[in-house]
Coordinates of C-alpha atoms and ligand atoms in Angstrom, one line a residue:
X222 CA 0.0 0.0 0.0
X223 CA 2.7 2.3 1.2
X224 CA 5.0 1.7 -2.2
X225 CA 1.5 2.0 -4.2
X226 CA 0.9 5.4 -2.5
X227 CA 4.2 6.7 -3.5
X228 CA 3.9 5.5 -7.0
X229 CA 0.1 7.8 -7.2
X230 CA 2.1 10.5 -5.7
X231 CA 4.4 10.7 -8.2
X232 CA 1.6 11.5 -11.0
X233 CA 1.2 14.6 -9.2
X234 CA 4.8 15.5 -9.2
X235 CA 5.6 15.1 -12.7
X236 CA 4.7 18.1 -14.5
X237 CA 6.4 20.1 -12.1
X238 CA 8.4 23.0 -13.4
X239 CA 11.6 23.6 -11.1
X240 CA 13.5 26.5 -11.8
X241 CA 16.8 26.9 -9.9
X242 CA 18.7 30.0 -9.6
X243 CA 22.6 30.6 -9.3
X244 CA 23.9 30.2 -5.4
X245 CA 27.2 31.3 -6.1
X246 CA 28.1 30.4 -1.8
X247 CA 27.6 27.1 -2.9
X248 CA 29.7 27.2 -6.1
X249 CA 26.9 26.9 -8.4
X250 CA 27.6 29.0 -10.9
X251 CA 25.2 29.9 -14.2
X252 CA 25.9 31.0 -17.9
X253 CA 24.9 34.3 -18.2
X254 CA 22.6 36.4 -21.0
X255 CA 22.7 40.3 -20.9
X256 CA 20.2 40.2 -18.1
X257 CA 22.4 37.8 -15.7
X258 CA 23.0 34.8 -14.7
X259 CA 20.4 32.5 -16.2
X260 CA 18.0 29.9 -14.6
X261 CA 18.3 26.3 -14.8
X262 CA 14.4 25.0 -15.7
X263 CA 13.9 21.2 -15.4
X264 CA 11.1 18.8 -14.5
X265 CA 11.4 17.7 -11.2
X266 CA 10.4 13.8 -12.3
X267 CA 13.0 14.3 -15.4
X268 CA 16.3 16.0 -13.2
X269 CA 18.3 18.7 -13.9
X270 CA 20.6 17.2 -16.5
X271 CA 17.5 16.9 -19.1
X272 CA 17.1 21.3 -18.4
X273 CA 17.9 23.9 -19.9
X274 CA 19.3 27.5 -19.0
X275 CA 17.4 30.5 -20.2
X276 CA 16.8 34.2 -19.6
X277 CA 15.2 34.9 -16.1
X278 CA 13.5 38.1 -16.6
X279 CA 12.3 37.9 -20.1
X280 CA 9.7 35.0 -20.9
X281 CA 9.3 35.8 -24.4
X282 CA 12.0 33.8 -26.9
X283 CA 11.8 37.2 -29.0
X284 CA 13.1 39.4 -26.0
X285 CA 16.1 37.2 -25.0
X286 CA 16.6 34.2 -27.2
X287 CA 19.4 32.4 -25.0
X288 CA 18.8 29.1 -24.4
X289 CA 21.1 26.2 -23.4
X290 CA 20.2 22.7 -23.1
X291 CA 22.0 21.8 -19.4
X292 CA 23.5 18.4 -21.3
X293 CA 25.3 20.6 -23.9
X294 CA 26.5 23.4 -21.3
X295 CA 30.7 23.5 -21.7
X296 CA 33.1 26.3 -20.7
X297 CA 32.5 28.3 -23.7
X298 CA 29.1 29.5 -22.4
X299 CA 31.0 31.0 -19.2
X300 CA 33.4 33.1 -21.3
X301 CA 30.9 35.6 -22.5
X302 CA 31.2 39.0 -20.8
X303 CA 28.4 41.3 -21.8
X304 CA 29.0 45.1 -21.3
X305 CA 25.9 46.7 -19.8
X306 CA 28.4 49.5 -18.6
X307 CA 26.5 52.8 -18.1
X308 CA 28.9 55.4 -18.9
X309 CA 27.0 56.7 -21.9
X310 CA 23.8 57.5 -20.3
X311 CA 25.8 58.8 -17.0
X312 CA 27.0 61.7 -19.0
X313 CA 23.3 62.2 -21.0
X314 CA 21.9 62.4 -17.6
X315 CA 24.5 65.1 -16.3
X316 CA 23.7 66.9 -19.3
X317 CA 19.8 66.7 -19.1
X318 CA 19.8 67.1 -15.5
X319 CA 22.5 69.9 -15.1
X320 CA 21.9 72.1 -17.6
X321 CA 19.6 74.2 -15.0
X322 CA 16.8 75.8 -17.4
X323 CA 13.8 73.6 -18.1
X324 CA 12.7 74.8 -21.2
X325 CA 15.3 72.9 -22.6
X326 CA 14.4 69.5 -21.7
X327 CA 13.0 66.9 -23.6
X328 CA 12.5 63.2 -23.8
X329 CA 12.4 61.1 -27.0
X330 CA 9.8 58.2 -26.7
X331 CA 10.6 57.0 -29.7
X332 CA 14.5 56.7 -29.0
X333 CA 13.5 56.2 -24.8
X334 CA 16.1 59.2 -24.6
X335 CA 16.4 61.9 -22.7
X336 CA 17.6 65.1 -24.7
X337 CA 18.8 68.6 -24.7
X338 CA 18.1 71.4 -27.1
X339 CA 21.1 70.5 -29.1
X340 CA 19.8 67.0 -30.1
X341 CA 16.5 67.7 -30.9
X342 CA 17.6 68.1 -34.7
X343 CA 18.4 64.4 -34.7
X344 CA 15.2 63.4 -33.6
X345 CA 12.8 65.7 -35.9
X346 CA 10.8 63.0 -36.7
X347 CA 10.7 61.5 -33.8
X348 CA 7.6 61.0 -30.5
X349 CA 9.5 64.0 -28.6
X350 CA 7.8 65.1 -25.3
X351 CA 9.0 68.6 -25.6
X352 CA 9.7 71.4 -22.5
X353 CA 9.3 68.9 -20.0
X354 CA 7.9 70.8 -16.9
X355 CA 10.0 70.4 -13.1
X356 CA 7.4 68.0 -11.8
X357 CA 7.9 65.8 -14.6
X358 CA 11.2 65.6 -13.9
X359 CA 10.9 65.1 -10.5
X360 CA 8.5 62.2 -11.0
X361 CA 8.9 60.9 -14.5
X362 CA 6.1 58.5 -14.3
X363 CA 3.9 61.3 -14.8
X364 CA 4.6 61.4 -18.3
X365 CA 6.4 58.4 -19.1
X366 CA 4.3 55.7 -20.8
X367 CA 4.3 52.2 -18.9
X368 CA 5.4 49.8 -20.8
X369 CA 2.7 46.9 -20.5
X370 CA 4.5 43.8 -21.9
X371 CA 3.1 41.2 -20.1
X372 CA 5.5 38.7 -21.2
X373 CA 8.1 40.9 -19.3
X374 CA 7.9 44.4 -17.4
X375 CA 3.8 44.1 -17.0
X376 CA 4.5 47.7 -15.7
X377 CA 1.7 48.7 -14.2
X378 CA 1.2 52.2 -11.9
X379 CA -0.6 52.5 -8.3
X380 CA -3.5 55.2 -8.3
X381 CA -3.3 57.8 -6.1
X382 CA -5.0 56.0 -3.1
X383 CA -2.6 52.7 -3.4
X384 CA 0.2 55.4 -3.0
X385 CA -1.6 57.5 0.0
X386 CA -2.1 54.3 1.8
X387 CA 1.9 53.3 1.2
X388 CA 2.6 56.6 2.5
X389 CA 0.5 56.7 5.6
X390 CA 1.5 52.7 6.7
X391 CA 5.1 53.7 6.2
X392 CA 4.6 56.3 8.6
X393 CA 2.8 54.5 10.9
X394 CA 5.7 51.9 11.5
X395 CA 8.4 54.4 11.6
X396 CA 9.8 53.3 8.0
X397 CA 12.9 55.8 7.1
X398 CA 14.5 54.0 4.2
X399 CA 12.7 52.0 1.6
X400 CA 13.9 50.1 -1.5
X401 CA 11.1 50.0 -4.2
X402 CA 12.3 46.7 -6.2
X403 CA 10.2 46.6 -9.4
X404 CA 7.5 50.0 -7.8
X405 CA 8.8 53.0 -9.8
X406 CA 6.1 54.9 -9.4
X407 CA 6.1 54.4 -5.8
X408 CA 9.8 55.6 -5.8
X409 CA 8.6 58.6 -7.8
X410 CA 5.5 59.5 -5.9
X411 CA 7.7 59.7 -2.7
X412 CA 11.2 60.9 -4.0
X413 CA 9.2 63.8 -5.3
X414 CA 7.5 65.1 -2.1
X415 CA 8.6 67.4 -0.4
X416 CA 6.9 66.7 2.6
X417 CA 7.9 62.5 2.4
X418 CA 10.4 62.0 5.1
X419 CA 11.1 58.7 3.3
X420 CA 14.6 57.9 1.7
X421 CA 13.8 55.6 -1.0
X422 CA 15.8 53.6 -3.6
X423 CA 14.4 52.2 -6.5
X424 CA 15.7 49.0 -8.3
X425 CA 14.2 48.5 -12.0
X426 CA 14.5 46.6 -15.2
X427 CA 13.4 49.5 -16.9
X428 CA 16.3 51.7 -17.9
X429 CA 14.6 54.9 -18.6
X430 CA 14.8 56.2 -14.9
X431 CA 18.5 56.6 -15.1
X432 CA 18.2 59.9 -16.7
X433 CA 16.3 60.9 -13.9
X434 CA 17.8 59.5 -10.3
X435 CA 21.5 59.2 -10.0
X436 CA 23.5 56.4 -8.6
X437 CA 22.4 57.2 -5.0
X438 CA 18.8 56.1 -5.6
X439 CA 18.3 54.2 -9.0
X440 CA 20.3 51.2 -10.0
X441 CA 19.3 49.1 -13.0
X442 CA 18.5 46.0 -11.6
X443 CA 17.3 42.7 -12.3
X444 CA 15.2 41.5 -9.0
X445 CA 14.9 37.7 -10.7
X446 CA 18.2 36.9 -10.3
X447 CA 19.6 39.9 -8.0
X448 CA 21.6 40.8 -10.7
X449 CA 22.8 44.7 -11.3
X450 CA 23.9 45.6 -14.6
X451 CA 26.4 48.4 -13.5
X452 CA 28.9 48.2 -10.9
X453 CA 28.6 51.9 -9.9
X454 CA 25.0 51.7 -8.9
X455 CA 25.4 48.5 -7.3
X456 CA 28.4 50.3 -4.7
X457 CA 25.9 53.4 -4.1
X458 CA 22.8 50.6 -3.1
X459 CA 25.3 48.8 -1.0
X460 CA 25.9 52.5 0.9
X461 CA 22.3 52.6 0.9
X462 CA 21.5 49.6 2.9
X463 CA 23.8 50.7 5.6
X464 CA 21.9 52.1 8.0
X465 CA 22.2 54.2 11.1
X466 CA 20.3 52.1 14.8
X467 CA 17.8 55.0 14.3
X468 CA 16.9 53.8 10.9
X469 CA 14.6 51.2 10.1
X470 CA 14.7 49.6 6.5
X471 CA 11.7 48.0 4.4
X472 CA 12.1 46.4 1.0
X473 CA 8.6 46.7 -1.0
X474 CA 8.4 44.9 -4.2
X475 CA 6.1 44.4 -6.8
X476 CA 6.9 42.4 -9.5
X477 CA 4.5 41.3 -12.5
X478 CA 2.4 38.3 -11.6
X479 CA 4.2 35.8 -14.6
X480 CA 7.5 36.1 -12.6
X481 CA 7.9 32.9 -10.7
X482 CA 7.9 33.4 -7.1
X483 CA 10.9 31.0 -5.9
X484 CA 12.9 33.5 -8.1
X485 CA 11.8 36.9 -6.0
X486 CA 11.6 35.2 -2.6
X487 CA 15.4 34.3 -3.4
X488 CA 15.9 38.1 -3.7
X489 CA 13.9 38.9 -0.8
X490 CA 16.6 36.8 1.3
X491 CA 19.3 37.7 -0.2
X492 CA 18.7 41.2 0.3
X493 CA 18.0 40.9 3.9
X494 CA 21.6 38.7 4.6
X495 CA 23.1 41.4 2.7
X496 CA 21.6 44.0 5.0
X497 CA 22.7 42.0 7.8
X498 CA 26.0 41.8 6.8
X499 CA 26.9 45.4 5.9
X500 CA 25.3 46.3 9.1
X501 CA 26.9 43.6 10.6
X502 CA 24.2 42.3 12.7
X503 CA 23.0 38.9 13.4
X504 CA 21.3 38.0 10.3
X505 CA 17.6 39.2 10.7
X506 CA 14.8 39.0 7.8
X507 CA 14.3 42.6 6.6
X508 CA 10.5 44.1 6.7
X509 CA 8.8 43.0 3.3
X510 CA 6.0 44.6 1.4
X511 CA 5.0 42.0 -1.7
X512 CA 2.2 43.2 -3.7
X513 CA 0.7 39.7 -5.6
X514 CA -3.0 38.9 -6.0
X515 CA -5.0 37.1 -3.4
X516 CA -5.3 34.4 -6.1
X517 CA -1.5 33.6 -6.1
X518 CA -1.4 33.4 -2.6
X519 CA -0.6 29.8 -2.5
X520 CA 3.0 30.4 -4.3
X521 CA 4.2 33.1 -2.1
X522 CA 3.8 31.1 1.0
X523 CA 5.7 28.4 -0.4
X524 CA 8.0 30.3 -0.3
X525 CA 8.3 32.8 2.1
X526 CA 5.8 31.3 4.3
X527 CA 6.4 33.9 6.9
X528 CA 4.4 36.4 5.0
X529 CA 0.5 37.2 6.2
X530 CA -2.3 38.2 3.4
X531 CA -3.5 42.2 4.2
X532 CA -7.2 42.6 2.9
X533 CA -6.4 46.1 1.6
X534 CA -7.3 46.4 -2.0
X535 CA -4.6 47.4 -4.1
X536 CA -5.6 49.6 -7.8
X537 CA -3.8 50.2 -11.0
X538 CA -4.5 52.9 -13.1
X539 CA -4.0 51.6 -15.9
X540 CA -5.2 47.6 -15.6
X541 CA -9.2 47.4 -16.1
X542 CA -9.4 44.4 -13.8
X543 CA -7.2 45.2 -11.2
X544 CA -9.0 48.6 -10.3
X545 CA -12.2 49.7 -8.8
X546 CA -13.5 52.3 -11.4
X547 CA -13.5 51.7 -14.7
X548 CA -15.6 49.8 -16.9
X549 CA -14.5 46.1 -16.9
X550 CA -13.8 46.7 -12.6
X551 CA -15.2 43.3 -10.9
X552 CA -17.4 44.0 -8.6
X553 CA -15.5 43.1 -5.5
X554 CA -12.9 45.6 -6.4
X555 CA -9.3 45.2 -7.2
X556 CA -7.9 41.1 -6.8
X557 CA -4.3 42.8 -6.0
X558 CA -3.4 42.6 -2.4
X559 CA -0.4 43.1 0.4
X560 CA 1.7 40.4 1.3
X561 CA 3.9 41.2 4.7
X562 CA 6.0 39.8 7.5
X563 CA 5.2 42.8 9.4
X564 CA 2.1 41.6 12.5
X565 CA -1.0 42.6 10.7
X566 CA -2.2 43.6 13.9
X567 CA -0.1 47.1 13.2
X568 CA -0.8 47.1 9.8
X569 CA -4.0 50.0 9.6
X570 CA -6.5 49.9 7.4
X571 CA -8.2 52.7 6.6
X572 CA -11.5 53.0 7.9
X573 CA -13.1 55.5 5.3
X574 CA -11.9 53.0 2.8
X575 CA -14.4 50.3 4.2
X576 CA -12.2 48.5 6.1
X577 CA -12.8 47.8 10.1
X578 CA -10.6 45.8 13.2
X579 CA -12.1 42.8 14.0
X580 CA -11.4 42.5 17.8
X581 CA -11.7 38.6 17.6
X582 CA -8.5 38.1 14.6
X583 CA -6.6 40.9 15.9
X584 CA -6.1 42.5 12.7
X585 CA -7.8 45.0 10.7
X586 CA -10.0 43.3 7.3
X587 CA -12.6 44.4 4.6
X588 CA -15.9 46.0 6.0
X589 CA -17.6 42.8 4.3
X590 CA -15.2 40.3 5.7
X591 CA -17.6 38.7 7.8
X592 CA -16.2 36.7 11.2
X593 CA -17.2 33.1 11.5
X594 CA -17.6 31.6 14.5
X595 CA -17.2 28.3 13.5
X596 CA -14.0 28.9 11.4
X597 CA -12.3 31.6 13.5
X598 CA -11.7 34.0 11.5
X599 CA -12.7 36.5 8.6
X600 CA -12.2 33.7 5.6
X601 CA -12.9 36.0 2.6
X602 CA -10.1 36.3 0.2
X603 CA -11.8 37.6 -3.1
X604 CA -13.0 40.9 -1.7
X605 CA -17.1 39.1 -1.0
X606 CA -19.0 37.9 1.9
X607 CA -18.0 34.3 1.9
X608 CA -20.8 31.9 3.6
X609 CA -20.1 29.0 5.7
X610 CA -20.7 25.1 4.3
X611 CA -21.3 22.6 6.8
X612 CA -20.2 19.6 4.5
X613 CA -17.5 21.2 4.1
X614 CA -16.4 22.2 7.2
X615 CA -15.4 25.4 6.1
X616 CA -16.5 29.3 4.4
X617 CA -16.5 29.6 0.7
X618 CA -17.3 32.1 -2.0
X619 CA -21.3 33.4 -2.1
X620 CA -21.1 31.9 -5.7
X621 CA -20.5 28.1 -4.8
X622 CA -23.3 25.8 -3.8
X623 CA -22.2 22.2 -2.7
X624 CA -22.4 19.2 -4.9
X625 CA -22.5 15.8 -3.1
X626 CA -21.4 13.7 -6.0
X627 CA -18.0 15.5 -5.8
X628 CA -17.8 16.3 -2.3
X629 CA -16.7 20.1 -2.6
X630 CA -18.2 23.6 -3.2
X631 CA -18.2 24.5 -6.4
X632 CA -19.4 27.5 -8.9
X633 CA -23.1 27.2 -9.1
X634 CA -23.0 27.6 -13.2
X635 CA -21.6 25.4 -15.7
X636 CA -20.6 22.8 -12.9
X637 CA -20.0 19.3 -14.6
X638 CA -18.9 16.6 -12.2
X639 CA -16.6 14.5 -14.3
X640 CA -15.3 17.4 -16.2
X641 CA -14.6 18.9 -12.3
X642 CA -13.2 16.1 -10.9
X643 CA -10.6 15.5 -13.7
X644 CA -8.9 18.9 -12.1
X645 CA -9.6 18.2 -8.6
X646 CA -6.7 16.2 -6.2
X647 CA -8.5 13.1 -4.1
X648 CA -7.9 13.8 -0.4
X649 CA -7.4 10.2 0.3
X650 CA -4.8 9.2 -2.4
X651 CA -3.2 12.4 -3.4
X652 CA -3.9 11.8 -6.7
X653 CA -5.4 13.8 -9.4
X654 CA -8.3 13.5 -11.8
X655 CA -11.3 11.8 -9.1
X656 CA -12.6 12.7 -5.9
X657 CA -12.5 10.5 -2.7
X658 CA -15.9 8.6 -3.9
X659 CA -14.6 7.6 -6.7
X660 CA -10.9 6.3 -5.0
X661 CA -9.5 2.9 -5.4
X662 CA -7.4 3.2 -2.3
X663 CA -11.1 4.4 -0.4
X664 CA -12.5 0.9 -2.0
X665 CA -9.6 -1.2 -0.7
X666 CA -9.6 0.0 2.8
X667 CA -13.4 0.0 2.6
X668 CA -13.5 -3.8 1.6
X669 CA -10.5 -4.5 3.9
X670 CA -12.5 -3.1 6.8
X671 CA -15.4 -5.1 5.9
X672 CA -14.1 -8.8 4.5
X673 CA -10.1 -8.9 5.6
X674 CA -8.4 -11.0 3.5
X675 CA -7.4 -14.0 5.0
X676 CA -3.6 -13.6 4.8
X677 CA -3.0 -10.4 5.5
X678 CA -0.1 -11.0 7.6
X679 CA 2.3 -10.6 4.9
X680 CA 2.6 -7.6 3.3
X681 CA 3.4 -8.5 -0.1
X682 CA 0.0 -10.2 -0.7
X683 CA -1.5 -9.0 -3.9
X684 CA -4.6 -7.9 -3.2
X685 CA -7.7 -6.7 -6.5
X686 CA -8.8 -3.4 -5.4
X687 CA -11.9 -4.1 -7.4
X688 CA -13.0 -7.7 -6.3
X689 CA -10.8 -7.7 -3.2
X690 CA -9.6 -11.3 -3.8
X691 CA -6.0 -12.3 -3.3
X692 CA -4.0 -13.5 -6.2
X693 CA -4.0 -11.3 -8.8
X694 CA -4.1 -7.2 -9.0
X695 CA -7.2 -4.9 -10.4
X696 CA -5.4 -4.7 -14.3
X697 CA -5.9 -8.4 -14.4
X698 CA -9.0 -8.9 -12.5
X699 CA -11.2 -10.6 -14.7
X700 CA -14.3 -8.9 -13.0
X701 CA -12.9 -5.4 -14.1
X702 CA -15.4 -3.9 -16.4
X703 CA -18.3 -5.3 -14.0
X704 CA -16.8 -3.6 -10.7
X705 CA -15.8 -0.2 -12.8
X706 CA -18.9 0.6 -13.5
X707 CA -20.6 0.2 -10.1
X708 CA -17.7 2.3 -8.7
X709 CA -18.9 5.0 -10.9
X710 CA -22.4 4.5 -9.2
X711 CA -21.2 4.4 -5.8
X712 CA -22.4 6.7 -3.8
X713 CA -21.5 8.0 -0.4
X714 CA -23.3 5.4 1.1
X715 CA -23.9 5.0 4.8
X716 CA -21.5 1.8 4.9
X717 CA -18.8 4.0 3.5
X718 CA -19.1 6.7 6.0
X719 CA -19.1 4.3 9.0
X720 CA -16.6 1.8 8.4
X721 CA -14.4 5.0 7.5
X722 CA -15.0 8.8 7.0
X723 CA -14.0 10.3 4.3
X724 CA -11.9 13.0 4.8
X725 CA -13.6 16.2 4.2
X726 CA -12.0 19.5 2.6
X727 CA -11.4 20.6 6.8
X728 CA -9.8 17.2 7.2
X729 CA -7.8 17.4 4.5
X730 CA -6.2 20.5 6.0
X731 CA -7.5 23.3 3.3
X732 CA -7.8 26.3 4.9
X733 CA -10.0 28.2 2.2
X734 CA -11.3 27.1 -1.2
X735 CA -9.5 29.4 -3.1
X736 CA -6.5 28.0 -2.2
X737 CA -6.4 24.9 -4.4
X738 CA -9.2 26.2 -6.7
X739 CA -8.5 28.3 -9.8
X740 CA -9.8 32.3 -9.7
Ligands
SAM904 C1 3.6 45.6 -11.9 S1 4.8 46.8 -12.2 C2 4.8 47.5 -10.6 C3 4.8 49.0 -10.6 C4 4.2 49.5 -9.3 N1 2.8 49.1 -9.2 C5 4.3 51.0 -9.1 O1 3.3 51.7 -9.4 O2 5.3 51.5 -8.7 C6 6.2 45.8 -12.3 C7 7.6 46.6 -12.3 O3 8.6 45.7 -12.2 C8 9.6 46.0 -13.2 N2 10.2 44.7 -13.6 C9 9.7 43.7 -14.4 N3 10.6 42.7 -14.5 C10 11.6 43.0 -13.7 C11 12.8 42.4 -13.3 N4 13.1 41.2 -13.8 N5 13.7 43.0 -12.5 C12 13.4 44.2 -12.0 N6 12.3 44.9 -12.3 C13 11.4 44.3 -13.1 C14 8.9 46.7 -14.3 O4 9.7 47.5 -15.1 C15 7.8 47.4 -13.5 O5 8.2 48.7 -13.2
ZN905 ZN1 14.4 59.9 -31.0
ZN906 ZN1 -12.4 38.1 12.4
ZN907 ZN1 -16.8 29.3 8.4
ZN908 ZN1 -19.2 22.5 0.7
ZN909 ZN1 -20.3 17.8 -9.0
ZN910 ZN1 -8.1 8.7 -4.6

C-alpha cells in the first residue's frame, strides 16, 4: 500500500516545473545572457541534467533568445562577458539634469532618450515630449508611458489611493528607508514630495529612470536573479542599505504576476543577509512589502511562508481588472493585495476606505469580511461575503453551492462533475483526476474493513482493489469492467461513512477554497 501510495504521488509531481537559480556560496555558478546569470528549468520527475538554462527576466523567446540545453552546457558558455556598462547614459543624464533651465528639456519616446536642445535636430521625426515641466522631472512617471508587456515588465502604476495608503502605513511603522524593487512609481511618488520624510531607492529593469535619479537612488537592476547591470549603482545601493540604529529599512516589491515566485523570494533573502551583513548584525529578515494577487497566494507562501495576506485592496490605473473604477472593474474591487511579515495587527487599514478591526483576529479586514464563528476568522479572500458550508467544514465564495457527487463547493454555473473532478486532487490518495468517492485506495480500505483477507499477515500479498480477492491485482481482474462501472455508481453510502469517514475538505487541511481552486 505504502510503495502504491508513493507510485500515485508521483503522477502529481511530474509536471512540475523547477527552476533553480545561481547560489554562487555554494559554487553553483550559471551561464549568463545580458540580463544575468540565467535559470536552470527542469522537471522535477526528469532531473536537472534533461534542463535547460534560459533568460530569467524575459519569458518571451523574441526578448532574449538564450537558451542552453544543461547536457550541452561546456566552458564556452561562461566566457561571455556582456558590457551593460552605463557610462553613456551617465553623461546624457549630467547633461539633461545639469543644464539648470527647463525649457530645454525633452524626452524622446521613440528613442526612450532623454535630450537637450542640441539633439533635438536628430530626432525631428521622432515622438518627442518637448519642454518637460519640473514635476515631470521630478517624477517621471507622470509622463512616461508604462510599458505593459506582459511577457516581461507588465508595468503597471498604483492610483493615487494605493500610494496614499503606502505613505500613511510607512509612517505608521516608523519606516525611514525603503527600496522599491520593481515599484517606480512608488519611488517617484515619494522621491518627489517634499513633505515625504522617506529615503527611498528604486531597483528596475526599466532603464529609462537613469536619466532621472543618479547612482544614489536608482540602480538598473534585475530582481529575478539579484543581478545589477552596472557596478557603480550596485556600490551606491550597497551605501544605501547601511543604515544608522535610528533607521529602520523596508524592501517593498512588486513584480508582474508571470514572474515565478521562488525567483523573488530568493531576492527577498538575499537582500536581507546582505543588509545584515553590511550592518553587521545577526542575520535578521528585513521588513517586506509584496504586492501579488489574493489568487497567487498559495506560491508566495511556499516560499516565504512567513508572509500574512493584508485585505487592503490594491488599484492600478492603468489595468481594467485590477482597479475599482473603470468599466471592466469586478465587482469586488481590485484582486491585488499586500503580502507582509510585518504583525497585521499594526498594519492599519483605513476606515473610510471600508475596512474595520475585528477584535476577535486581531487584525484590521474588509468592511464585508464577515467573522465566523465556527471557522475563526474573517475567511474572505476575493474581496465578497463568503458563507459557511457545513459539509464542508469550512466558508467559501457566495457563488459556490455544494455538490455531493463531488464532495466540494463548487461555482453554481456550468458545474459538470466529471469534467470537475478531472482537475480536482482526491484527499485520500493524493492523486489527481477523481474525488475521494470515486478512490480505489477508499474501496480497498473499505473492503478490507469489511471482508479482511485472510492472509493479511504478509505484506506482499497481492490484493484486487476491485473484487478484493487475493491472487491477482485490479489490471488483471477478470471482473474489471463489472466492478468499474458500479464504482462510478457508488455513492457516499452509509456503509462507506461508517466503516471509514472520508476525509472532508477541513480534514484534509485546506484552509479556504481558493487556495487549491482556480480564480
Ligand atoms: C507591476 S509593475 C509595478 C509598478 C508599481 N505598481 C508602481 O506603481 O510603482 C512591475 C515593475 O517591475 C519591473 N520589472 C519587471 N521585471 C523586472 C525584473 N526582472 N527586474 C526588475 N524589475 C522588473 C517593471 O519595469 C515594472 O516597473
Ligand atoms: Zn528619437
Ligand atoms: Zn475576524
Ligand atoms: Zn466558516
Ligand atoms: Zn461545501
Ligand atoms: Zn459535482
Ligand atoms: Zn483517490
Amino acid at each position: 500500500m505504502k510503495q502504491e501510495l508513493e507510485f500515485l504521488d508521483r503522477e502529481d509531481v511530474q509536471n512540475r516545473l523547477v527552476v533553480k537559480c545561481e547560489d554562487d556560496e555554494e559554487g553553483d555558478i550559471h551561464p549568463q545572457c545580458v540580463h544575468g546569470p540565467t535559470i536552470l528549468f527542469y522537471y522535477e520527475d526528469k532531473g536537472p541534467e534533461h534542463g535547460y538554462y534560459g533568460c530569467s527576466a524575459y519569458r518571451d523567446k523574441k526578448l532574449c533568445p538564450f537558451n542552453v540545453p544543461a547536457s550541452e552546457l561546456n566552458v564556452k558558455h561562461f566566457r561571455r562577458q556582456y558590457d551593460t556598462s552605463t557610462v553613456l547614459y551617465r553623461s546624457a543624464r549630467k547633461e539633461f539634469l545639469e543644464d539648470g533651465e527647463d525649457t530645454q528639456k525633452h524626452y524622446c519616446l521613440s528613442c526612450n532618450k532623454a535630450i537637450v536642445n542640441d539633439d533635438l535636430p536628430k530626432h525631428f521625426d521622432h515622438n518627442v515630449k518637448q519642454n518637460l515641466p519640473k514635476h515631470y522631472i521630478q517624477d517621471p512617471t507622470l509622463f512616461l508611458p508604462p510599458l505593459n508587456n506582459d511577457k516581461a515588465q507588465a508595468q503597471y502604476f498604483f492610483d493615487e489611493k494605493s500610494l496614499q495608503f503606502f505613505e500613511n502605513t510607512l509612517h505608521d511603522l516608523k519606516i525611514s528607508k525603503i527600496i522599491c524593487m520593481g515599484a517606480p512609481r512608488l519611488h517617484c511618488y515619494l522621491s518627489s514630495k517634499p513633505s515625504n520624510q522617506v529615503k527611498s531607492y528604486l531597483l528596475d529593469l526599466d532603464h529609462r529612470f537613469i536619466y532621472f535619479y543618479d547612482d544614489t537612488s536608482f540602480a538598473w537592476y534585475n530582481m529575478c536573479n539579484n543581478h545589477f547591470f552596472d557596478e557603480l549603482q550596485k556600490q551606491e545601493f550597497f551605501k544605501f542599505l547601511k543604515c544608522q540604529s535610528d533607521e529602520r529599512l523596508l524592501i517593498f516589491t512588486d513584480p508582474p504576476f508571470g514572474c515565478r515566485t521562488e525567483l523573488i523570494g530568493s531576492t527577498l533573502n538575499k537582500l536581507s543577509k546582505l543588509y545584515s551583513k553590511i550592518n553587521q548584525i545577526p542575520y535578521q529578515p528585513l521588513p517586506i512589502f509584496w504586492v501579488f494577487p489574493y489568487f497567487l497566494a498559495q506560491y508566495i507562501q511556499k516560499v516565504l511562508p512567513s508572509l500574512q495576506m493584508s485585505d487592503y485592496k490594491i488599484n492600478y490605473t492603468n489595468h481594467d481588472s485590477y482597479t475599482d473604477i473603470g468599466k471592466s472593474a469586478r465587482k469586488q474591487g481590485s484582486p491585488v493585495r499586500l503580502f507582509t511579515n510585518v504583525p497585521l495587527d499594526i498594519l492599519k487599514l483605513p476606515v473610510k476606505e471600508q475596512y474595520k478591526y475585528c477584535s476577535k483576529c486581531q487584525k484590521y479586514t474588509a468592511l464585508e469580511n464577515r467573522h465566523c464563528e465556527i471557522c475563526k476568522c474573517c475567511p474572505s479572500k476575493n474581496g465578497s461575503t463568503y458563507v459557511h458550508c457545513n459539509q464542508c467544514g469550512l466558508c467559501v465564495k457566495p457563488s459556490y453551492v455544494h455538490c455531493r457527487n463531488c464532495r466540494r463547493c463548487t461555482q453554481k454555473e456550468g458545474h459538470n462533475c466529471s469534467e470537475y473532478q478531472k482537475h480536482q486532487t482526491c484527499y485520500i490518495c493524493r492523486n489527481v483526476g477523481h474525488t475521494e468517492k470515486r478512490c480505489l485506495f477508499w474501496r480497498k480500505k473499505v473492503l478490507h474493513q469489511m471482508f479482511p483477507p485472510k492472509e493479511t499477515d504478509s505484506e506482499n500479498i497481492i490484493v484486487c482493489i476491485l473484487c478484493n480477492k487475493i491472487g491477482h491485482n485490479e489490471l488483471s481482474c477478470d471482473q474489471r469492467s463489472f466492478y468499474l462501472k458500479e464504482l462510478t455508481f457508488m455513492g457516499e453510502t452509509q456503509l462507506c461513512e461508517n466503516v471509514y469517514r472520508m476525509p472532508t475538505l477541513k480534514s484534509a487541511g485546506k484552509t479556504s477554497v481558493n487556495s487549491f481552486q482556480a480564480f
